[in-house]
Amino acid sequence: MEDLFKEIYEKYYKDVYNIAFSYTLSSCDTEDIVQKVFMKLFKNIKKFNSSDINVKKWLFIVCANESKDLLKSFWRSKKSNYELEEIPYNTNTDSFIILDILKDFDSKYRIPFYLHYYEGYTSKEIAEILKISKSAVEVRLFRIKKMIKDKLGDDFLWKK
């Protein structure tokens, strides 16, 4: 069981981290969320096997739930954020430009965008992960694409 946990952890740590960071925009809060997600995985590892394709989706659902819980917690509402941290991504591509400006948008737009364009999930799968309707996902994707285009100007070509 420990080998399976280690394999899943190494394979999906960065993905879970990126989702949590998309919610919190704080590396400290993100680390807390990631730790909680993998603690839940460790407690539930018997439900999975090495060829289980649903483990990534399960991790994302747990991560989204933990992130939402943190954001609506009393402690979070009383804590002040002086400055948002830098997004820890590769800076040598056009995708960094988009990821860098995503921090300016509400997480209700940021998360579906990340899941769709960076993780490859469909609108239906994102709806299941975030527990919202498929049409809500599609509207949010449409709106954030428009907001990104407005922010970057007409010189930016939308590739996907």
Tab-separated table of N, CA and C in Angstrom:
chain	number	residue	atom	x	y	z
A	1	MET	N	0.809	-1.199	0.000
A	1	MET	CA	0.000	0.000	0.000
A	1	MET	C	0.856	1.268	0.000
A	2	GLU	N	1.964	1.236	0.727
A	2	GLU	CA	2.830	2.412	0.772
A	2	GLU	C	3.423	2.718	-0.598
A	3	ASP	N	3.736	1.676	-1.347
A	3	ASP	CA	4.288	1.883	-2.687
A	3	ASP	C	3.258	2.534	-3.609
A	4	LEU	N	2.026	2.083	-3.506
A	4	LEU	CA	0.958	2.663	-4.314
A	4	LEU	C	0.754	4.133	-3.946
A	5	PHE	N	0.735	4.424	-2.648
A	5	PHE	CA	0.584	5.809	-2.215
A	5	PHE	C	1.724	6.658	-2.749
A	6	LYS	N	2.933	6.171	-2.625
A	6	LYS	CA	4.104	6.921	-3.094
A	6	LYS	C	4.025	7.166	-4.600
A	7	GLU	N	3.596	6.152	-5.344
A	7	GLU	CA	3.459	6.275	-6.798
A	7	GLU	C	2.427	7.353	-7.165
A	8	ILE	N	1.278	7.328	-6.507
A	8	ILE	CA	0.217	8.311	-6.771
A	8	ILE	C	0.681	9.699	-6.352
A	9	TYR	N	1.327	9.783	-5.205
A	9	TYR	CA	1.813	11.074	-4.713
A	9	TYR	C	2.788	11.699	-5.701
A	10	GLU	N	3.758	10.929	-6.136
A	10	GLU	CA	4.763	11.455	-7.067
A	10	GLU	C	4.159	11.833	-8.417
A	11	LYS	N	3.157	11.084	-8.829
A	11	LYS	CA	2.540	11.324	-10.134
A	11	LYS	C	1.637	12.562	-10.125
A	12	TYR	N	0.919	12.815	-9.019
A	12	TYR	CA	-0.115	13.841	-9.013
A	12	TYR	C	0.134	15.015	-8.069
A	13	TYR	N	1.240	15.024	-7.349
A	13	TYR	CA	1.507	16.107	-6.405
A	13	TYR	C	1.425	17.471	-7.083
A	14	LYS	N	2.115	17.625	-8.186
A	14	LYS	CA	2.178	18.926	-8.863
A	14	LYS	C	0.792	19.353	-9.357
A	15	ASP	N	0.008	18.420	-9.871
A	15	ASP	CA	-1.340	18.745	-10.345
A	15	ASP	C	-2.232	19.222	-9.195
A	16	VAL	N	-2.178	18.506	-8.080
A	16	VAL	CA	-2.983	18.885	-6.917
A	16	VAL	C	-2.517	20.248	-6.392
A	17	TYR	N	-1.212	20.443	-6.358
A	17	TYR	CA	-0.659	21.725	-5.916
A	17	TYR	C	-1.175	22.868	-6.798
A	18	ASN	N	-1.147	22.676	-8.102
A	18	ASN	CA	-1.584	23.719	-9.034
A	18	ASN	C	-3.061	24.065	-8.860
A	19	ILE	N	-3.887	23.058	-8.647
A	19	ILE	CA	-5.319	23.314	-8.428
A	19	ILE	C	-5.510	24.103	-7.133
A	20	ALA	N	-4.876	23.660	-6.069
A	20	ALA	CA	-5.018	24.350	-4.783
A	20	ALA	C	-4.497	25.780	-4.876
A	21	PHE	N	-3.380	25.960	-5.561
A	21	PHE	CA	-2.821	27.307	-5.698
A	21	PHE	C	-3.743	28.196	-6.520
A	22	SER	N	-4.423	27.619	-7.497
A	22	SER	CA	-5.370	28.390	-8.290
A	22	SER	C	-6.506	28.932	-7.429
A	23	TYR	N	-6.865	28.210	-6.388
A	23	TYR	CA	-7.892	28.676	-5.467
A	23	TYR	C	-7.351	29.727	-4.500
A	24	THR	N	-6.210	29.441	-3.884
A	24	THR	CA	-5.759	30.246	-2.753
A	24	THR	C	-4.794	31.367	-3.102
A	25	LEU	N	-4.001	31.189	-4.160
A	25	LEU	CA	-2.949	32.127	-4.534
A	25	LEU	C	-1.954	32.350	-3.394
A	26	SER	N	-1.793	31.339	-2.564
A	26	SER	CA	-0.866	31.399	-1.436
A	26	SER	C	-0.166	30.054	-1.305
A	27	SER	N	1.155	30.064	-1.332
A	27	SER	CA	1.873	28.789	-1.255
A	27	SER	C	1.705	28.120	0.108
A	28	CYS	N	1.593	28.903	1.172
A	28	CYS	CA	1.406	28.318	2.508
A	28	CYS	C	0.057	27.602	2.610
A	29	ASP	N	-1.001	28.289	2.185
A	29	ASP	CA	-2.325	27.668	2.209
A	29	ASP	C	-2.381	26.473	1.264
A	30	THR	N	-1.703	26.599	0.132
A	30	THR	CA	-1.683	25.511	-0.838
A	30	THR	C	-1.029	24.270	-0.246
A	31	GLU	N	0.081	24.447	0.429
A	31	GLU	CA	0.760	23.305	1.058
A	31	GLU	C	-0.142	22.630	2.084
A	32	ASP	N	-0.884	23.414	2.861
A	32	ASP	CA	-1.819	22.843	3.835
A	32	ASP	C	-2.887	21.998	3.143
A	33	ILE	N	-3.419	22.526	2.064
A	33	ILE	CA	-4.463	21.810	1.319
A	33	ILE	C	-3.906	20.522	0.727
A	34	VAL	N	-2.742	20.613	0.111
A	34	VAL	CA	-2.121	19.429	-0.501
A	34	VAL	C	-1.885	18.363	0.560
A	35	GLN	N	-1.422	18.783	1.715
A	35	GLN	CA	-1.195	17.825	2.802
A	35	GLN	C	-2.505	17.147	3.207
A	36	LYS	N	-3.575	17.911	3.323
A	36	LYS	CA	-4.871	17.329	3.693
A	36	LYS	C	-5.368	16.358	2.617
A	37	VAL	N	-5.193	16.738	1.355
A	37	VAL	CA	-5.639	15.879	0.258
A	37	VAL	C	-4.913	14.540	0.304
A	38	PHE	N	-3.601	14.577	0.470
A	38	PHE	CA	-2.855	13.320	0.465
A	38	PHE	C	-3.008	12.529	1.765
A	39	MET	N	-3.354	13.205	2.850
A	39	MET	CA	-3.696	12.467	4.069
A	39	MET	C	-4.996	11.688	3.855
A	40	LYS	N	-5.951	12.316	3.171
A	40	LYS	CA	-7.205	11.615	2.861
A	40	LYS	C	-6.947	10.457	1.909
A	41	LEU	N	-6.049	10.662	0.952
A	41	LEU	CA	-5.699	9.567	0.049
A	41	LEU	C	-5.094	8.411	0.838
A	42	PHE	N	-4.181	8.727	1.756
A	42	PHE	CA	-3.526	7.684	2.544
A	42	PHE	C	-4.551	6.880	3.344
A	43	LYS	N	-5.558	7.573	3.896
A	43	LYS	CA	-6.597	6.893	4.667
A	43	LYS	C	-7.504	6.046	3.778
A	44	ASN	N	-7.626	6.432	2.498
A	44	ASN	CA	-8.532	5.743	1.577
A	44	ASN	C	-7.803	4.970	0.487
A	45	ILE	N	-6.532	4.696	0.661
A	45	ILE	CA	-5.718	4.082	-0.381
A	45	ILE	C	-6.227	2.694	-0.781
A	46	LYS	N	-6.918	2.018	0.103
A	46	LYS	CA	-7.424	0.682	-0.201
A	46	LYS	C	-8.501	0.707	-1.290
A	47	LYS	N	-9.090	1.876	-1.536
A	47	LYS	CA	-10.124	2.006	-2.564
A	47	LYS	C	-9.539	2.037	-3.977
A	48	PHE	N	-8.233	2.229	-4.094
A	48	PHE	CA	-7.600	2.411	-5.393
A	48	PHE	C	-6.598	1.304	-5.675
A	49	ASN	N	-6.328	1.118	-6.972
A	49	ASN	CA	-5.245	0.231	-7.368
A	49	ASN	C	-4.356	0.982	-8.348
A	50	SER	N	-3.253	0.384	-8.749
A	50	SER	CA	-2.267	1.110	-9.557
A	50	SER	C	-2.783	1.486	-10.949
A	51	SER	N	-3.808	0.804	-11.432
A	51	SER	CA	-4.323	1.110	-12.765
A	51	SER	C	-5.618	1.923	-12.720
A	52	ASP	N	-5.979	2.410	-11.551
A	52	ASP	CA	-7.234	3.150	-11.397
A	52	ASP	C	-7.136	4.523	-12.068
A	53	ILE	N	-7.996	4.734	-13.050
A	53	ILE	CA	-7.966	6.000	-13.789
A	53	ILE	C	-8.732	7.107	-13.062
A	54	ASN	N	-9.496	6.757	-12.051
A	54	ASN	CA	-10.298	7.745	-11.344
A	54	ASN	C	-9.564	8.417	-10.188
A	55	VAL	N	-8.349	8.001	-9.893
A	55	VAL	CA	-7.637	8.556	-8.749
A	55	VAL	C	-7.344	10.041	-8.946
A	56	LYS	N	-6.985	10.465	-10.141
A	56	LYS	CA	-6.699	11.872	-10.395
A	56	LYS	C	-7.962	12.705	-10.208
A	57	LYS	N	-9.061	12.228	-10.733
A	57	LYS	CA	-10.330	12.932	-10.588
A	57	LYS	C	-10.724	13.008	-9.112
A	58	TRP	N	-10.535	11.919	-8.375
A	58	TRP	CA	-10.842	11.885	-6.947
A	58	TRP	C	-9.978	12.912	-6.214
A	59	LEU	N	-8.699	12.957	-6.534
A	59	LEU	CA	-7.795	13.919	-5.908
A	59	LEU	C	-8.236	15.354	-6.192
A	60	PHE	N	-8.660	15.627	-7.420
A	60	PHE	CA	-9.100	16.974	-7.777
A	60	PHE	C	-10.382	17.357	-7.047
A	61	ILE	N	-11.295	16.415	-6.899
A	61	ILE	CA	-12.531	16.687	-6.166
A	61	ILE	C	-12.225	16.999	-4.709
A	62	VAL	N	-11.382	16.174	-4.092
A	62	VAL	CA	-11.000	16.404	-2.696
A	62	VAL	C	-10.267	17.736	-2.566
A	63	CYS	N	-9.380	18.025	-3.503
A	63	CYS	CA	-8.632	19.280	-3.488
A	63	CYS	C	-9.571	20.482	-3.616
A	64	ALA	N	-10.521	20.409	-4.527
A	64	ALA	CA	-11.490	21.502	-4.696
A	64	ALA	C	-12.294	21.702	-3.418
A	65	ASN	N	-12.729	20.613	-2.809
A	65	ASN	CA	-13.511	20.713	-1.576
A	65	ASN	C	-12.686	21.300	-0.428
A	66	GLU	N	-11.453	20.837	-0.277
A	66	GLU	CA	-10.577	21.366	0.773
A	66	GLU	C	-10.293	22.849	0.545
A	67	SER	N	-10.079	23.223	-0.706
A	67	SER	CA	-9.799	24.622	-1.037
A	67	SER	C	-10.995	25.505	-0.714
A	68	LYS	N	-12.178	25.044	-1.095
A	68	LYS	CA	-13.393	25.816	-0.810
A	68	LYS	C	-13.607	25.946	0.692
A	69	ASP	N	-13.349	24.857	1.424
A	69	ASP	CA	-13.500	24.897	2.881
A	69	ASP	C	-12.552	25.923	3.494
A	70	LEU	N	-11.328	25.946	3.023
A	70	LEU	CA	-10.361	26.912	3.540
A	70	LEU	C	-10.796	28.342	3.233
A	71	LEU	N	-11.255	28.571	2.012
A	71	LEU	CA	-11.621	29.930	1.609
A	71	LEU	C	-12.832	30.473	2.363
A	72	LYS	N	-13.710	29.589	2.801
A	72	LYS	CA	-14.882	30.073	3.527
A	72	LYS	C	-14.720	29.958	5.046
A	73	SER	N	-13.552	29.551	5.501
A	73	SER	CA	-13.329	29.403	6.933
A	73	SER	C	-13.255	30.764	7.620
A	74	PHE	N	-13.570	30.780	8.877
A	74	PHE	CA	-13.522	31.996	9.674
A	74	PHE	C	-12.102	32.563	9.692
A	75	TRP	N	-11.130	31.703	9.881
A	75	TRP	CA	-9.747	32.150	9.958
A	75	TRP	C	-9.328	32.868	8.674
A	76	ARG	N	-9.703	32.330	7.560
A	76	ARG	CA	-9.322	32.927	6.275
A	76	ARG	C	-9.942	34.316	6.114
A	77	SER	N	-11.168	34.469	6.569
A	77	SER	CA	-11.831	35.765	6.409
A	77	SER	C	-11.230	36.834	7.320
A	78	LYS	N	-10.560	36.436	8.373
A	78	LYS	CA	-9.964	37.390	9.306
A	78	LYS	C	-8.482	37.635	9.031
A	79	LYS	N	-7.907	36.874	8.132
A	79	LYS	CA	-6.490	36.978	7.811
A	79	LYS	C	-6.301	38.017	6.716
A	80	SER	N	-5.258	38.823	6.831
A	80	SER	CA	-5.004	39.816	5.785
A	80	SER	C	-3.896	39.330	4.867
A	81	ASN	N	-4.076	39.558	3.591
A	81	ASN	CA	-3.054	39.228	2.605
A	81	ASN	C	-2.427	40.532	2.136
A	82	TYR	N	-1.173	40.728	2.457
A	82	TYR	CA	-0.505	41.947	2.045
A	82	TYR	C	-0.190	41.953	0.566
A	83	GLU	N	0.285	40.830	0.087
A	83	GLU	CA	0.689	40.779	-1.308
A	83	GLU	C	0.502	39.359	-1.825
A	84	LEU	N	-0.082	39.222	-2.995
A	84	LEU	CA	-0.237	37.902	-3.593
A	84	LEU	C	1.117	37.399	-4.060
A	85	GLU	N	1.319	36.112	-3.929
A	85	GLU	CA	2.587	35.525	-4.315
A	85	GLU	C	2.647	35.286	-5.808
A	86	GLU	N	3.839	35.073	-6.293
A	86	GLU	CA	4.020	34.774	-7.703
A	86	GLU	C	3.528	33.362	-7.998
A	87	ILE	N	2.990	33.150	-9.160
A	87	ILE	CA	2.545	31.824	-9.570
A	87	ILE	C	3.769	31.007	-9.955
A	88	PRO	N	3.942	29.827	-9.361
A	88	PRO	CA	5.150	29.045	-9.601
A	88	PRO	C	5.075	28.209	-10.878
A	89	TYR	N	5.152	28.837	-12.024
A	89	TYR	CA	5.067	28.135	-13.290
A	89	TYR	C	6.266	28.484	-14.160
A	90	ASN	N	6.428	27.723	-15.204
A	90	ASN	CA	7.475	27.966	-16.180
A	90	ASN	C	7.199	29.284	-16.891
A	91	THR	N	8.195	30.160	-16.958
A	91	THR	CA	7.972	31.506	-17.486
A	91	THR	C	8.356	31.671	-18.946
A	92	ASN	N	8.707	30.608	-19.640
A	92	ASN	CA	9.204	30.783	-21.008
A	92	ASN	C	8.158	30.525	-22.089
A	93	THR	N	6.889	30.551	-21.764
A	93	THR	CA	5.857	30.291	-22.768
A	93	THR	C	4.733	31.310	-22.673
A	94	ASP	N	3.895	31.317	-23.711
A	94	ASP	CA	2.704	32.178	-23.685
A	94	ASP	C	1.771	31.792	-22.553
A	95	SER	N	1.788	30.509	-22.183
A	95	SER	CA	0.882	30.078	-21.123
A	95	SER	C	1.210	30.769	-19.808
A	96	PHE	N	2.469	31.140	-19.588
A	96	PHE	CA	2.801	31.865	-18.358
A	96	PHE	C	2.104	33.210	-18.318
A	97	ILE	N	2.035	33.878	-19.452
A	97	ILE	CA	1.371	35.181	-19.507
A	97	ILE	C	-0.067	35.034	-19.020
A	98	ILE	N	-0.738	33.999	-19.494
A	98	ILE	CA	-2.125	33.775	-19.093
A	98	ILE	C	-2.198	33.381	-17.627
A	99	LEU	N	-1.338	32.450	-17.199
A	99	LEU	CA	-1.363	32.022	-15.808
A	99	LEU	C	-1.051	33.179	-14.865
A	100	ASP	N	-0.172	34.055	-15.278
A	100	ASP	CA	0.181	35.193	-14.438
A	100	ASP	C	-1.010	36.137	-14.263
A	101	ILE	N	-1.789	36.357	-15.300
A	101	ILE	CA	-2.930	37.263	-15.154
A	101	ILE	C	-4.146	36.580	-14.539
A	102	LEU	N	-4.149	35.245	-14.490
A	102	LEU	CA	-5.285	34.536	-13.886
A	102	LEU	C	-5.470	34.908	-12.422
A	103	LYS	N	-4.391	35.285	-11.751
A	103	LYS	CA	-4.509	35.626	-10.332
A	103	LYS	C	-5.404	36.841	-10.108
A	104	ASP	N	-5.645	37.616	-11.163
A	104	ASP	CA	-6.513	38.793	-11.057
A	104	ASP	C	-8.002	38.439	-11.135
A	105	PHE	N	-8.320	37.209	-11.498
A	105	PHE	CA	-9.711	36.805	-11.668
A	105	PHE	C	-10.197	35.972	-10.502
A	106	ASP	N	-11.490	35.976	-10.318
A	106	ASP	CA	-12.141	35.185	-9.281
A	106	ASP	C	-11.886	33.697	-9.535
A	107	SER	N	-11.767	32.938	-8.459
A	107	SER	CA	-11.488	31.503	-8.591
A	107	SER	C	-12.601	30.757	-9.318
A	108	LYS	N	-13.822	31.302	-9.325
A	108	LYS	CA	-14.900	30.606	-10.037
A	108	LYS	C	-14.632	30.576	-11.542
A	109	TYR	N	-13.806	31.488	-12.036
A	109	TYR	CA	-13.386	31.465	-13.436
A	109	TYR	C	-12.018	30.788	-13.594
A	110	ARG	N	-11.134	31.046	-12.665
A	110	ARG	CA	-9.763	30.546	-12.723
A	110	ARG	C	-9.700	29.019	-12.721
A	111	ILE	N	-10.475	28.397	-11.866
A	111	ILE	CA	-10.404	26.944	-11.694
A	111	ILE	C	-10.892	26.204	-12.941
A	112	PRO	N	-12.084	26.519	-13.473
A	112	PRO	CA	-12.500	25.822	-14.701
A	112	PRO	C	-11.519	26.034	-15.851
A	113	PHE	N	-10.978	27.245	-15.958
A	113	PHE	CA	-9.995	27.536	-17.007
A	113	PHE	C	-8.784	26.625	-16.873
A	114	TYR	N	-8.249	26.534	-15.672
A	114	TYR	CA	-7.071	25.697	-15.450
A	114	TYR	C	-7.381	24.231	-15.746
A	115	LEU	N	-8.492	23.744	-15.223
A	115	LEU	CA	-8.841	22.334	-15.423
A	115	LEU	C	-9.045	22.013	-16.903
A	116	HIS	N	-9.620	22.943	-17.641
A	116	HIS	CA	-9.906	22.679	-19.050
A	116	HIS	C	-8.655	22.801	-19.920
A	117	TYR	N	-7.960	23.918	-19.819
A	117	TYR	CA	-6.863	24.186	-20.738
A	117	TYR	C	-5.512	23.612	-20.312
A	118	TYR	N	-5.334	23.337	-19.024
A	118	TYR	CA	-4.050	22.824	-18.575
A	118	TYR	C	-4.115	21.359	-18.160
A	119	GLU	N	-5.276	20.903	-17.717
A	119	GLU	CA	-5.422	19.503	-17.332
A	119	GLU	C	-6.195	18.689	-18.356
A	120	GLY	N	-6.869	19.345	-19.292
A	120	GLY	CA	-7.543	18.652	-20.380
A	120	GLY	C	-8.907	18.074	-20.047
A	121	TYR	N	-9.520	18.517	-18.973
A	121	TYR	CA	-10.839	18.002	-18.624
A	121	TYR	C	-11.920	18.637	-19.496
A	122	THR	N	-12.975	17.867	-19.755
A	122	THR	CA	-14.119	18.367	-20.508
A	122	THR	C	-15.018	19.182	-19.576
A	123	SER	N	-15.949	19.896	-20.153
A	123	SER	CA	-16.888	20.688	-19.353
A	123	SER	C	-17.687	19.801	-18.405
A	124	LYS	N	-18.065	18.641	-18.887
A	124	LYS	CA	-18.838	17.711	-18.057
A	124	LYS	C	-18.017	17.232	-16.855
A	125	GLU	N	-16.751	16.889	-17.102
A	125	GLU	CA	-15.887	16.426	-16.008
A	125	GLU	C	-15.619	17.545	-15.000
A	126	ILE	N	-15.420	18.754	-15.489
A	126	ILE	CA	-15.199	19.890	-14.597
A	126	ILE	C	-16.443	20.133	-13.749
A	127	ALA	N	-17.603	20.003	-14.358
A	127	ALA	CA	-18.857	20.166	-13.626
A	127	ALA	C	-18.954	19.155	-12.485
A	128	GLU	N	-18.535	17.932	-12.741
A	128	GLU	CA	-18.551	16.904	-11.696
A	128	GLU	C	-17.556	17.222	-10.588
A	129	ILE	N	-16.371	17.676	-10.956
A	129	ILE	CA	-15.339	17.987	-9.968
A	129	ILE	C	-15.768	19.153	-9.086
A	130	LEU	N	-16.293	20.202	-9.700
A	130	LEU	CA	-16.648	21.417	-8.963
A	130	LEU	C	-18.075	21.413	-8.423
A	131	LYS	N	-18.844	20.388	-8.801
A	131	LYS	CA	-20.229	20.244	-8.363
A	131	LYS	C	-21.085	21.440	-8.792
A	132	ILE	N	-20.956	21.779	-10.076
A	132	ILE	CA	-21.781	22.806	-10.699
A	132	ILE	C	-22.303	22.239	-12.013
A	133	SER	N	-23.195	22.952	-12.670
A	133	SER	CA	-23.755	22.434	-13.919
A	133	SER	C	-22.753	22.589	-15.072
A	134	LYS	N	-22.935	21.760	-16.084
A	134	LYS	CA	-22.080	21.818	-17.263
A	134	LYS	C	-22.206	23.180	-17.944
A	135	SER	N	-23.422	23.704	-18.009
A	135	SER	CA	-23.618	25.005	-18.656
A	135	SER	C	-22.914	26.117	-17.874
A	136	ALA	N	-22.868	26.009	-16.548
A	136	ALA	CA	-22.155	27.006	-15.744
A	136	ALA	C	-20.663	26.974	-16.068
A	137	VAL	N	-20.121	25.783	-16.248
A	137	VAL	CA	-18.708	25.647	-16.623
A	137	VAL	C	-18.468	26.307	-17.971
A	138	GLU	N	-19.331	26.022	-18.933
A	138	GLU	CA	-19.150	26.580	-20.278
A	138	GLU	C	-19.261	28.104	-20.278
A	139	VAL	N	-20.177	28.644	-19.494
A	139	VAL	CA	-20.322	30.097	-19.400
A	139	VAL	C	-19.070	30.702	-18.762
A	140	ARG	N	-18.573	30.068	-17.714
A	140	ARG	CA	-17.379	30.589	-17.055
A	140	ARG	C	-16.159	30.536	-17.965
A	141	LEU	N	-16.030	29.467	-18.746
A	141	LEU	CA	-14.922	29.377	-19.699
A	141	LEU	C	-15.037	30.459	-20.765
A	142	PHE	N	-16.237	30.682	-21.252
A	142	PHE	CA	-16.457	31.726	-22.247
A	142	PHE	C	-16.112	33.104	-21.680
A	143	ARG	N	-16.577	33.368	-20.467
A	143	ARG	CA	-16.346	34.682	-19.863
A	143	ARG	C	-14.873	34.930	-19.567
A	144	ILE	N	-14.171	33.919	-19.066
A	144	ILE	CA	-12.764	34.159	-18.744
A	144	ILE	C	-11.930	34.317	-20.010
A	145	LYS	N	-12.296	33.599	-21.058
A	145	LYS	CA	-11.588	33.804	-22.329
A	145	LYS	C	-11.765	35.238	-22.804
A	146	LYS	N	-12.970	35.760	-22.663
A	146	LYS	CA	-13.235	37.150	-23.059
A	146	LYS	C	-12.455	38.110	-22.158
A	147	MET	N	-12.428	37.842	-20.858
A	147	MET	CA	-11.707	38.717	-19.931
A	147	MET	C	-10.207	38.710	-20.224
A	148	ILE	N	-9.670	37.531	-20.557
A	148	ILE	CA	-8.244	37.439	-20.886
A	148	ILE	C	-7.960	38.204	-22.166
A	149	LYS	N	-8.830	38.041	-23.149
A	149	LYS	CA	-8.655	38.760	-24.412
A	149	LYS	C	-8.721	40.272	-24.186
A	150	ASP	N	-9.667	40.705	-23.360
A	150	ASP	CA	-9.783	42.137	-23.057
A	150	ASP	C	-8.530	42.657	-22.351
A	151	LYS	N	-7.982	41.844	-21.480
A	151	LYS	CA	-6.812	42.272	-20.708
A	151	LYS	C	-5.546	42.283	-21.560
A	152	LEU	N	-5.407	41.281	-22.438
A	152	LEU	CA	-4.201	41.180	-23.255
A	152	LEU	C	-4.296	41.961	-24.555
A	153	GLY	N	-5.494	42.336	-24.948
A	153	GLY	CA	-5.671	43.090	-26.184
A	153	GLY	C	-5.868	42.185	-27.378
A	154	ASP	N	-6.073	42.814	-28.528
A	154	ASP	CA	-6.343	42.073	-29.760
A	154	ASP	C	-5.100	41.430	-30.355
A	155	ASP	N	-3.922	41.797	-29.870
A	155	ASP	CA	-2.687	41.210	-30.391
A	155	ASP	C	-2.523	39.756	-29.980
A	156	PHE	N	-3.204	39.372	-28.907
A	156	PHE	CA	-3.080	38.012	-28.408
A	156	PHE	C	-3.988	37.092	-29.220
A	157	LEU	N	-3.437	36.030	-29.746
A	157	LEU	CA	-4.224	35.057	-30.518
A	157	LEU	C	-4.631	33.917	-29.628
A	158	TRP	N	-5.928	33.661	-29.551
A	158	TRP	CA	-6.425	32.545	-28.746
A	158	TRP	C	-6.175	31.257	-29.504
A	159	LYS	N	-5.437	30.340	-28.904
A	159	LYS	CA	-4.991	29.148	-29.628
A	159	LYS	C	-5.907	27.961	-29.437
A	160	LYS	N	-6.764	27.976	-28.463
A	160	LYS	CA	-7.579	26.795	-28.231
A	160	LYS	C	-9.010	27.166	-28.046
